[in-house]
Amino acid sequence: MRSRTSKAVLYVLLVVAAIPFIYPILWMVFSSFKPASEIFAVPPRLLPDRWTLDAWPKVFTENPFLQQYANSLYIAVVVTLLTIVVAALAGYAFARIRFPFAGGLFLLLLSGMMLPPEVTVIPIFRWASDLGLIDTHWPLILLPVFGSGGIVATFVFRQFFLGLPAEIEEAARLDGLGRLQIFWRIAMPLAGPAIATVAILQFLKSFNTYFEALIFLKTPEMLTVGVGLTRYQDMYGEPMWSTQLAATTLTVIPMLIVFLFAQRQFVESLSRTGLK
């Protein structure tokens, strides 16, 4: 009986603690069904007084939303896959291969995370312009893989591979496997939690990218949803709030799916690598 009471109290506390995080999402979803005059009503109301679907068709007619949605999805998938491959190789090298100045090189690599993207955007923009990459998706793919996102992923994989028992590799060598074979056939199959962590972090970051897309992309068909959401404006240049909220609601779906599939391994990896 006492145990049930403790669980009930715990659940109540968890529900209360979750309200500040859940309420904005619910407000966003319900506001997409409100007339524009009710969205910023005082005092604010969660549920609409008058339900309407007027905003939802405009999501697809006022902006090339489906194209922008597809752009964000494929960029996020490509970035995630490339980051897993590149960061896993780098993390394995730092964790399992002894070479001169490995510690110093890793610290130098980590220092790259200290640079905010606003500092390096001008030289990178000039580099992309010289190579003819402006208004293409290449900068949005290469920068996350080899930028701060890739560094964090390398750190996650390094910490994971440091925890692998050396006996596993020694047994693989006795079976005649080389270094790359050990990596692909032994280390990577065991790195599920690290892969899930990197996949979630990179997918969410790439799908929501805004600053880089704003800098490198121009035409509406090439934009990602992050920038595309700001293009819903009426004939007077005022934001179409109901339509923006409806479009934003749709952008949450891929992130929820990715997190639901990988959340268990994500939490396990955080506990192993010490990331918080």
PDB file of C-alpha atoms in Angstrom:
ATOM      1  CA  MET A   1       0.000   0.000   0.000  1.00  0.00           C
ATOM      2  CA  ARG A   2       2.812   2.347   0.934  1.00  0.00           C
ATOM      3  CA  SER A   3       4.622   1.519  -2.288  1.00  0.00           C
ATOM      4  CA  ARG A   4       1.538   2.358  -4.374  1.00  0.00           C
ATOM      5  CA  THR A   5       1.154   5.682  -2.565  1.00  0.00           C
ATOM      6  CA  SER A   6       4.795   6.550  -3.251  1.00  0.00           C
ATOM      7  CA  LYS A   7       4.369   5.709  -6.934  1.00  0.00           C
ATOM      8  CA  ALA A   8       1.206   7.797  -7.156  1.00  0.00           C
ATOM      9  CA  VAL A   9       2.970  10.783  -5.569  1.00  0.00           C
ATOM     10  CA  LEU A  10       5.913  10.309  -7.941  1.00  0.00           C
ATOM     11  CA  TYR A  11       3.636  10.219 -10.998  1.00  0.00           C
ATOM     12  CA  VAL A  12       1.826  13.362  -9.883  1.00  0.00           C
ATOM     13  CA  LEU A  13       5.143  15.176  -9.411  1.00  0.00           C
ATOM     14  CA  LEU A  14       6.338  14.025 -12.843  1.00  0.00           C
ATOM     15  CA  VAL A  15       3.136  15.222 -14.498  1.00  0.00           C
ATOM     16  CA  VAL A  16       3.436  18.619 -12.789  1.00  0.00           C
ATOM     17  CA  ALA A  17       7.112  18.901 -13.802  1.00  0.00           C
ATOM     18  CA  ALA A  18       6.238  18.013 -17.421  1.00  0.00           C
ATOM     19  CA  ILE A  19       3.591  20.716 -17.790  1.00  0.00           C
ATOM     20  CA  PRO A  20       6.035  23.579 -18.666  1.00  0.00           C
ATOM     21  CA  PHE A  21       7.472  21.423 -21.459  1.00  0.00           C
ATOM     22  CA  ILE A  22       4.227  19.983 -22.823  1.00  0.00           C
ATOM     23  CA  TYR A  23       2.043  23.103 -22.649  1.00  0.00           C
ATOM     24  CA  PRO A  24       3.854  25.056 -25.457  1.00  0.00           C
ATOM     25  CA  ILE A  25       3.531  22.040 -27.771  1.00  0.00           C
ATOM     26  CA  LEU A  26      -0.163  21.653 -27.024  1.00  0.00           C
ATOM     27  CA  TRP A  27      -0.655  25.408 -27.463  1.00  0.00           C
ATOM     28  CA  MET A  28       1.066  25.230 -30.855  1.00  0.00           C
ATOM     29  CA  VAL A  29      -1.099  22.329 -32.051  1.00  0.00           C
ATOM     30  CA  PHE A  30      -4.415  23.758 -30.814  1.00  0.00           C
ATOM     31  CA  SER A  31      -3.564  27.268 -32.046  1.00  0.00           C
ATOM     32  CA  SER A  32      -3.234  25.934 -35.582  1.00  0.00           C
ATOM     33  CA  PHE A  33      -6.990  25.259 -35.377  1.00  0.00           C
ATOM     34  CA  LYS A  34      -7.846  28.762 -34.105  1.00  0.00           C
ATOM     35  CA  PRO A  35      -8.807  31.858 -36.102  1.00  0.00           C
ATOM     36  CA  ALA A  36      -5.982  34.399 -36.146  1.00  0.00           C
ATOM     37  CA  SER A  37      -7.945  36.663 -33.774  1.00  0.00           C
ATOM     38  CA  GLU A  38      -7.900  34.018 -31.014  1.00  0.00           C
ATOM     39  CA  ILE A  39      -4.192  33.095 -31.050  1.00  0.00           C
ATOM     40  CA  PHE A  40      -3.007  36.003 -28.930  1.00  0.00           C
ATOM     41  CA  ALA A  41      -6.204  36.481 -26.938  1.00  0.00           C
ATOM     42  CA  VAL A  42      -5.871  37.841 -23.398  1.00  0.00           C
ATOM     43  CA  PRO A  43      -6.045  35.916 -21.151  1.00  0.00           C
ATOM     44  CA  PRO A  44      -4.526  33.102 -23.259  1.00  0.00           C
ATOM     45  CA  ARG A  45      -6.646  30.001 -23.847  1.00  0.00           C
ATOM     46  CA  LEU A  46      -5.410  26.556 -24.764  1.00  0.00           C
ATOM     47  CA  LEU A  47      -8.463  25.331 -26.685  1.00  0.00           C
ATOM     48  CA  PRO A  48     -10.063  27.328 -29.512  1.00  0.00           C
ATOM     49  CA  ASP A  49     -13.477  28.892 -29.017  1.00  0.00           C
ATOM     50  CA  ARG A  50     -14.132  28.272 -32.698  1.00  0.00           C
ATOM     51  CA  TRP A  51     -12.391  25.366 -34.427  1.00  0.00           C
ATOM     52  CA  THR A  52     -11.287  25.962 -38.019  1.00  0.00           C
ATOM     53  CA  LEU A  53      -9.145  24.174 -40.600  1.00  0.00           C
ATOM     54  CA  ASP A  54      -8.519  27.303 -42.687  1.00  0.00           C
ATOM     55  CA  ALA A  55      -4.792  27.411 -41.908  1.00  0.00           C
ATOM     56  CA  TRP A  56      -3.919  23.844 -42.928  1.00  0.00           C
ATOM     57  CA  PRO A  57      -4.475  24.012 -46.730  1.00  0.00           C
ATOM     58  CA  LYS A  58      -2.442  27.236 -46.832  1.00  0.00           C
ATOM     59  CA  VAL A  59       0.575  25.347 -45.499  1.00  0.00           C
ATOM     60  CA  PHE A  60       0.895  23.737 -48.937  1.00  0.00           C
ATOM     61  CA  THR A  61      -0.429  26.532 -51.177  1.00  0.00           C
ATOM     62  CA  GLU A  62       1.377  29.604 -49.784  1.00  0.00           C
ATOM     63  CA  ASN A  63       4.854  28.047 -49.795  1.00  0.00           C
ATOM     64  CA  PRO A  64       6.596  25.012 -51.415  1.00  0.00           C
ATOM     65  CA  PHE A  65       6.324  23.295 -48.056  1.00  0.00           C
ATOM     66  CA  LEU A  66       6.527  19.694 -49.299  1.00  0.00           C
ATOM     67  CA  GLN A  67       9.735  20.425 -51.257  1.00  0.00           C
ATOM     68  CA  GLN A  68      11.266  22.181 -48.241  1.00  0.00           C
ATOM     69  CA  TYR A  69      10.174  19.319 -46.006  1.00  0.00           C
ATOM     70  CA  ALA A  70      11.819  16.805 -48.353  1.00  0.00           C
ATOM     71  CA  ASN A  71      14.977  18.955 -48.454  1.00  0.00           C
ATOM     72  CA  SER A  72      15.241  18.921 -44.672  1.00  0.00           C
ATOM     73  CA  LEU A  73      14.588  15.190 -44.449  1.00  0.00           C
ATOM     74  CA  TYR A  74      17.173  14.136 -47.008  1.00  0.00           C
ATOM     75  CA  ILE A  75      19.801  16.576 -45.680  1.00  0.00           C
ATOM     76  CA  ALA A  76      19.250  15.282 -42.137  1.00  0.00           C
ATOM     77  CA  VAL A  77      19.481  11.636 -43.263  1.00  0.00           C
ATOM     78  CA  VAL A  78      22.649  12.184 -45.331  1.00  0.00           C
ATOM     79  CA  VAL A  79      24.314  14.227 -42.582  1.00  0.00           C
ATOM     80  CA  THR A  80      23.436  11.603 -39.974  1.00  0.00           C
ATOM     81  CA  LEU A  81      24.810   8.689 -41.999  1.00  0.00           C
ATOM     82  CA  LEU A  82      28.017  10.509 -42.989  1.00  0.00           C
ATOM     83  CA  THR A  83      28.598  11.691 -39.426  1.00  0.00           C
ATOM     84  CA  ILE A  84      28.222   8.174 -38.041  1.00  0.00           C
ATOM     85  CA  VAL A  85      30.806   6.801 -40.486  1.00  0.00           C
ATOM     86  CA  VAL A  86      33.335   9.644 -40.156  1.00  0.00           C
ATOM     87  CA  ALA A  87      32.989  10.114 -36.387  1.00  0.00           C
ATOM     88  CA  ALA A  88      33.077   6.373 -35.672  1.00  0.00           C
ATOM     89  CA  LEU A  89      36.354   6.029 -37.594  1.00  0.00           C
ATOM     90  CA  ALA A  90      37.851   9.058 -35.851  1.00  0.00           C
ATOM     91  CA  GLY A  91      36.592   8.028 -32.420  1.00  0.00           C
ATOM     92  CA  TYR A  92      37.908   4.496 -32.851  1.00  0.00           C
ATOM     93  CA  ALA A  93      41.310   5.819 -33.911  1.00  0.00           C
ATOM     94  CA  PHE A  94      41.568   8.104 -30.869  1.00  0.00           C
ATOM     95  CA  ALA A  95      40.382   5.368 -28.507  1.00  0.00           C
ATOM     96  CA  ARG A  96      42.122   2.221 -29.741  1.00  0.00           C
ATOM     97  CA  ILE A  97      45.141   3.194 -31.875  1.00  0.00           C
ATOM     98  CA  ARG A  98      48.314   4.539 -30.294  1.00  0.00           C
ATOM     99  CA  PHE A  99      50.006   7.273 -32.345  1.00  0.00           C
ATOM    100  CA  PRO A 100      52.138  10.329 -31.487  1.00  0.00           C
ATOM    101  CA  PHE A 101      50.388  13.382 -30.038  1.00  0.00           C
ATOM    102  CA  ALA A 102      47.034  11.604 -29.914  1.00  0.00           C
ATOM    103  CA  GLY A 103      46.016  13.406 -26.702  1.00  0.00           C
ATOM    104  CA  GLY A 104      47.059  16.821 -28.010  1.00  0.00           C
ATOM    105  CA  LEU A 105      45.303  16.274 -31.330  1.00  0.00           C
ATOM    106  CA  PHE A 106      42.117  15.260 -29.534  1.00  0.00           C
ATOM    107  CA  LEU A 107      42.231  18.388 -27.366  1.00  0.00           C
ATOM    108  CA  LEU A 108      42.823  20.469 -30.498  1.00  0.00           C
ATOM    109  CA  LEU A 109      39.824  18.796 -32.088  1.00  0.00           C
ATOM    110  CA  LEU A 110      37.643  19.525 -29.052  1.00  0.00           C
ATOM    111  CA  SER A 111      38.676  23.174 -29.136  1.00  0.00           C
ATOM    112  CA  GLY A 112      36.797  23.418 -32.444  1.00  0.00           C
ATOM    113  CA  MET A 113      33.572  23.231 -30.466  1.00  0.00           C
ATOM    114  CA  MET A 114      34.407  26.544 -28.791  1.00  0.00           C
ATOM    115  CA  LEU A 115      34.067  28.486 -32.046  1.00  0.00           C
ATOM    116  CA  PRO A 116      30.530  29.779 -32.636  1.00  0.00           C
ATOM    117  CA  PRO A 117      29.382  29.392 -36.254  1.00  0.00           C
ATOM    118  CA  GLU A 118      28.935  33.176 -36.573  1.00  0.00           C
ATOM    119  CA  VAL A 119      32.738  33.580 -36.312  1.00  0.00           C
ATOM    120  CA  THR A 120      33.581  31.322 -39.233  1.00  0.00           C
ATOM    121  CA  VAL A 121      30.603  31.979 -41.491  1.00  0.00           C
ATOM    122  CA  ILE A 122      32.274  34.703 -43.606  1.00  0.00           C
ATOM    123  CA  PRO A 123      35.376  32.676 -44.673  1.00  0.00           C
ATOM    124  CA  ILE A 124      33.198  29.606 -45.184  1.00  0.00           C
ATOM    125  CA  PHE A 125      30.773  31.628 -47.300  1.00  0.00           C
ATOM    126  CA  ARG A 126      33.644  32.905 -49.461  1.00  0.00           C
ATOM    127  CA  TRP A 127      34.973  29.360 -49.792  1.00  0.00           C
ATOM    128  CA  ALA A 128      31.553  28.070 -50.826  1.00  0.00           C
ATOM    129  CA  SER A 129      31.111  30.963 -53.262  1.00  0.00           C
ATOM    130  CA  ASP A 130      34.479  30.267 -54.921  1.00  0.00           C
ATOM    131  CA  LEU A 131      33.487  26.618 -55.369  1.00  0.00           C
ATOM    132  CA  GLY A 132      30.044  27.513 -56.737  1.00  0.00           C
ATOM    133  CA  LEU A 133      28.221  25.900 -53.784  1.00  0.00           C
ATOM    134  CA  ILE A 134      25.937  28.842 -52.946  1.00  0.00           C
ATOM    135  CA  ASP A 135      22.243  27.894 -53.224  1.00  0.00           C
ATOM    136  CA  THR A 136      23.159  24.218 -53.085  1.00  0.00           C
ATOM    137  CA  HIS A 137      22.799  21.830 -50.173  1.00  0.00           C
ATOM    138  CA  TRP A 138      26.485  20.900 -50.014  1.00  0.00           C
ATOM    139  CA  PRO A 139      27.412  23.455 -47.282  1.00  0.00           C
ATOM    140  CA  LEU A 140      24.500  22.202 -45.148  1.00  0.00           C
ATOM    141  CA  ILE A 141      25.816  18.638 -45.494  1.00  0.00           C
ATOM    142  CA  LEU A 142      29.566  19.199 -45.125  1.00  0.00           C
ATOM    143  CA  LEU A 143      29.519  21.714 -42.254  1.00  0.00           C
ATOM    144  CA  PRO A 144      27.661  19.510 -39.728  1.00  0.00           C
ATOM    145  CA  VAL A 145      29.735  16.436 -40.593  1.00  0.00           C
ATOM    146  CA  PHE A 146      33.112  18.159 -40.192  1.00  0.00           C
ATOM    147  CA  GLY A 147      31.996  20.951 -37.848  1.00  0.00           C
ATOM    148  CA  SER A 148      30.976  21.053 -34.203  1.00  0.00           C
ATOM    149  CA  GLY A 149      28.354  18.320 -34.656  1.00  0.00           C
ATOM    150  CA  GLY A 150      30.989  15.951 -36.010  1.00  0.00           C
ATOM    151  CA  ILE A 151      33.331  16.797 -33.129  1.00  0.00           C
ATOM    152  CA  VAL A 152      30.666  15.965 -30.545  1.00  0.00           C
ATOM    153  CA  ALA A 153      29.976  12.705 -32.393  1.00  0.00           C
ATOM    154  CA  THR A 154      33.695  11.846 -32.388  1.00  0.00           C
ATOM    155  CA  PHE A 155      33.776  12.461 -28.640  1.00  0.00           C
ATOM    156  CA  VAL A 156      30.770  10.159 -28.106  1.00  0.00           C
ATOM    157  CA  PHE A 157      32.317   7.339 -30.153  1.00  0.00           C
ATOM    158  CA  ARG A 158      35.737   7.757 -28.500  1.00  0.00           C
ATOM    159  CA  GLN A 159      34.249   7.497 -25.032  1.00  0.00           C
ATOM    160  CA  PHE A 160      32.272   4.424 -26.054  1.00  0.00           C
ATOM    161  CA  PHE A 161      35.201   2.642 -27.690  1.00  0.00           C
ATOM    162  CA  LEU A 162      37.400   3.352 -24.651  1.00  0.00           C
ATOM    163  CA  GLY A 163      35.040   1.163 -22.663  1.00  0.00           C
ATOM    164  CA  LEU A 164      35.358  -1.857 -24.940  1.00  0.00           C
ATOM    165  CA  PRO A 165      37.378  -4.686 -23.325  1.00  0.00           C
ATOM    166  CA  ALA A 166      40.792  -5.168 -24.937  1.00  0.00           C
ATOM    167  CA  GLU A 167      40.276  -8.946 -24.775  1.00  0.00           C
ATOM    168  CA  ILE A 168      37.662  -8.711 -27.546  1.00  0.00           C
ATOM    169  CA  GLU A 169      40.162  -7.176 -29.954  1.00  0.00           C
ATOM    170  CA  GLU A 170      42.890  -9.600 -28.951  1.00  0.00           C
ATOM    171  CA  ALA A 171      40.584 -12.543 -29.644  1.00  0.00           C
ATOM    172  CA  ALA A 172      39.705 -11.039 -33.035  1.00  0.00           C
ATOM    173  CA  ARG A 173      43.406 -10.673 -33.908  1.00  0.00           C
ATOM    174  CA  LEU A 174      43.998 -14.299 -33.006  1.00  0.00           C
ATOM    175  CA  ASP A 175      41.255 -15.152 -35.488  1.00  0.00           C
ATOM    176  CA  GLY A 176      43.209 -13.299 -38.171  1.00  0.00           C
ATOM    177  CA  LEU A 177      41.204 -10.083 -38.420  1.00  0.00           C
ATOM    178  CA  GLY A 178      42.952  -6.852 -39.394  1.00  0.00           C
ATOM    179  CA  ARG A 179      42.368  -3.428 -37.872  1.00  0.00           C
ATOM    180  CA  LEU A 180      39.564  -2.373 -40.273  1.00  0.00           C
ATOM    181  CA  GLN A 181      37.884  -5.780 -39.996  1.00  0.00           C
ATOM    182  CA  ILE A 182      37.904  -5.481 -36.203  1.00  0.00           C
ATOM    183  CA  PHE A 183      36.360  -2.029 -36.519  1.00  0.00           C
ATOM    184  CA  TRP A 184      33.526  -3.031 -38.904  1.00  0.00           C
ATOM    185  CA  ARG A 185      32.849  -6.564 -37.647  1.00  0.00           C
ATOM    186  CA  ILE A 186      33.498  -6.239 -33.897  1.00  0.00           C
ATOM    187  CA  ALA A 187      33.461  -2.620 -32.711  1.00  0.00           C
ATOM    188  CA  MET A 188      30.643  -1.143 -34.793  1.00  0.00           C
ATOM    189  CA  PRO A 189      28.065  -3.888 -34.070  1.00  0.00           C
ATOM    190  CA  LEU A 190      28.640  -3.242 -30.355  1.00  0.00           C
ATOM    191  CA  ALA A 191      28.352   0.538 -30.730  1.00  0.00           C
ATOM    192  CA  GLY A 192      24.537   0.672 -30.973  1.00  0.00           C
ATOM    193  CA  PRO A 193      24.056   3.137 -28.087  1.00  0.00           C
ATOM    194  CA  ALA A 194      26.709   5.510 -29.461  1.00  0.00           C
ATOM    195  CA  ILE A 195      25.222   5.278 -32.966  1.00  0.00           C
ATOM    196  CA  ALA A 196      21.741   6.013 -31.585  1.00  0.00           C
ATOM    197  CA  THR A 197      23.024   9.035 -29.668  1.00  0.00           C
ATOM    198  CA  VAL A 198      24.828  10.498 -32.670  1.00  0.00           C
ATOM    199  CA  ALA A 199      21.855   9.745 -34.929  1.00  0.00           C
ATOM    200  CA  ILE A 200      19.425  11.604 -32.658  1.00  0.00           C
ATOM    201  CA  LEU A 201      21.701  14.598 -32.079  1.00  0.00           C
ATOM    202  CA  GLN A 202      22.689  15.046 -35.711  1.00  0.00           C
ATOM    203  CA  PHE A 203      19.250  14.356 -37.176  1.00  0.00           C
ATOM    204  CA  LEU A 204      17.551  16.869 -34.888  1.00  0.00           C
ATOM    205  CA  LYS A 205      20.220  19.508 -35.449  1.00  0.00           C
ATOM    206  CA  SER A 206      20.281  19.078 -39.236  1.00  0.00           C
ATOM    207  CA  PHE A 207      16.508  18.951 -39.608  1.00  0.00           C
ATOM    208  CA  ASN A 208      16.147  22.164 -37.597  1.00  0.00           C
ATOM    209  CA  THR A 209      19.071  23.974 -39.212  1.00  0.00           C
ATOM    210  CA  TYR A 210      18.279  27.653 -39.733  1.00  0.00           C
ATOM    211  CA  PHE A 211      21.366  29.861 -39.641  1.00  0.00           C
ATOM    212  CA  GLU A 212      23.356  27.997 -42.296  1.00  0.00           C
ATOM    213  CA  ALA A 213      20.303  27.580 -44.532  1.00  0.00           C
ATOM    214  CA  LEU A 214      19.587  31.304 -44.240  1.00  0.00           C
ATOM    215  CA  ILE A 215      23.159  32.114 -45.301  1.00  0.00           C
ATOM    216  CA  PHE A 216      23.742  29.634 -48.125  1.00  0.00           C
ATOM    217  CA  LEU A 217      20.296  29.151 -49.716  1.00  0.00           C
ATOM    218  CA  LYS A 218      18.267  31.598 -51.800  1.00  0.00           C
ATOM    219  CA  THR A 219      15.498  30.050 -53.897  1.00  0.00           C
ATOM    220  CA  PRO A 220      12.322  28.925 -52.090  1.00  0.00           C
ATOM    221  CA  GLU A 221      12.524  25.406 -53.570  1.00  0.00           C
ATOM    222  CA  MET A 222      15.998  24.894 -52.093  1.00  0.00           C
ATOM    223  CA  LEU A 223      15.142  26.142 -48.585  1.00  0.00           C
ATOM    224  CA  THR A 224      14.748  23.915 -45.557  1.00  0.00           C
ATOM    225  CA  VAL A 225      11.648  23.993 -43.382  1.00  0.00           C
ATOM    226  CA  GLY A 226      13.412  26.040 -40.703  1.00  0.00           C
ATOM    227  CA  VAL A 227      13.715  29.013 -43.059  1.00  0.00           C
ATOM    228  CA  GLY A 228      10.566  28.143 -44.986  1.00  0.00           C
ATOM    229  CA  LEU A 229       8.438  28.616 -41.865  1.00  0.00           C
ATOM    230  CA  THR A 230       9.356  32.305 -41.819  1.00  0.00           C
ATOM    231  CA  ARG A 231       8.072  32.818 -45.391  1.00  0.00           C
ATOM    232  CA  TYR A 232       4.366  32.534 -44.533  1.00  0.00           C
ATOM    233  CA  GLN A 233       3.311  36.167 -44.869  1.00  0.00           C
ATOM    234  CA  ASP A 234       0.151  37.854 -46.058  1.00  0.00           C
ATOM    235  CA  MET A 235      -0.039  40.568 -48.733  1.00  0.00           C
ATOM    236  CA  TYR A 236       0.917  43.194 -46.155  1.00  0.00           C
ATOM    237  CA  GLY A 237       4.046  41.329 -45.040  1.00  0.00           C
ATOM    238  CA  GLU A 238       2.496  40.281 -41.717  1.00  0.00           C
ATOM    239  CA  PRO A 239       3.113  36.732 -40.417  1.00  0.00           C
ATOM    240  CA  MET A 240       0.337  34.185 -41.037  1.00  0.00           C
ATOM    241  CA  TRP A 241       0.439  32.833 -37.496  1.00  0.00           C
ATOM    242  CA  SER A 242      -2.137  30.053 -37.840  1.00  0.00           C
ATOM    243  CA  THR A 243      -0.449  28.716 -40.976  1.00  0.00           C
ATOM    244  CA  GLN A 244       3.003  28.935 -39.414  1.00  0.00           C
ATOM    245  CA  LEU A 245       1.821  27.010 -36.378  1.00  0.00           C
ATOM    246  CA  ALA A 246       0.203  24.347 -38.566  1.00  0.00           C
ATOM    247  CA  ALA A 247       3.420  23.943 -40.582  1.00  0.00           C
ATOM    248  CA  THR A 248       5.494  23.850 -37.398  1.00  0.00           C
ATOM    249  CA  THR A 249       3.273  21.091 -36.041  1.00  0.00           C
ATOM    250  CA  LEU A 250       4.106  18.962 -39.076  1.00  0.00           C
ATOM    251  CA  THR A 251       7.848  19.516 -38.609  1.00  0.00           C
ATOM    252  CA  VAL A 252       7.731  17.938 -35.151  1.00  0.00           C
ATOM    253  CA  ILE A 253       6.684  14.526 -36.495  1.00  0.00           C
ATOM    254  CA  PRO A 254      10.073  13.274 -37.859  1.00  0.00           C
ATOM    255  CA  MET A 255      11.864  14.259 -34.650  1.00  0.00           C
ATOM    256  CA  LEU A 256       9.337  12.411 -32.507  1.00  0.00           C
ATOM    257  CA  ILE A 257       9.685   9.271 -34.659  1.00  0.00           C
ATOM    258  CA  VAL A 258      13.495   9.283 -34.485  1.00  0.00           C
ATOM    259  CA  PHE A 259      13.516   9.818 -30.734  1.00  0.00           C
ATOM    260  CA  LEU A 260      10.881   7.148 -30.045  1.00  0.00           C
ATOM    261  CA  PHE A 261      12.876   4.547 -31.977  1.00  0.00           C
ATOM    262  CA  ALA A 262      16.255   5.366 -30.419  1.00  0.00           C
ATOM    263  CA  GLN A 263      15.452   6.726 -26.937  1.00  0.00           C
ATOM    264  CA  ARG A 264      16.462   3.610 -24.967  1.00  0.00           C
ATOM    265  CA  GLN A 265      19.900   3.352 -26.544  1.00  0.00           C
ATOM    266  CA  PHE A 266      20.231   7.144 -26.361  1.00  0.00           C
ATOM    267  CA  VAL A 267      19.828   7.125 -22.575  1.00  0.00           C
ATOM    268  CA  GLU A 268      22.175   4.140 -22.237  1.00  0.00           C
ATOM    269  CA  SER A 269      24.867   5.891 -24.269  1.00  0.00           C
ATOM    270  CA  LEU A 270      24.590   9.084 -22.214  1.00  0.00           C
ATOM    271  CA  SER A 271      25.184   7.102 -19.048  1.00  0.00           C
ATOM    272  CA  ARG A 272      28.263   5.456 -20.587  1.00  0.00           C
ATOM    273  CA  THR A 273      29.897   8.506 -22.135  1.00  0.00           C
ATOM    274  CA  GLY A 274      29.068  10.893 -19.298  1.00  0.00           C
ATOM    275  CA  LEU A 275      27.287  13.363 -21.610  1.00  0.00           C
ATOM    276  CA  LYS A 276      24.574  15.415 -19.920  1.00  0.00           C
TER     277      LYS A 276
END
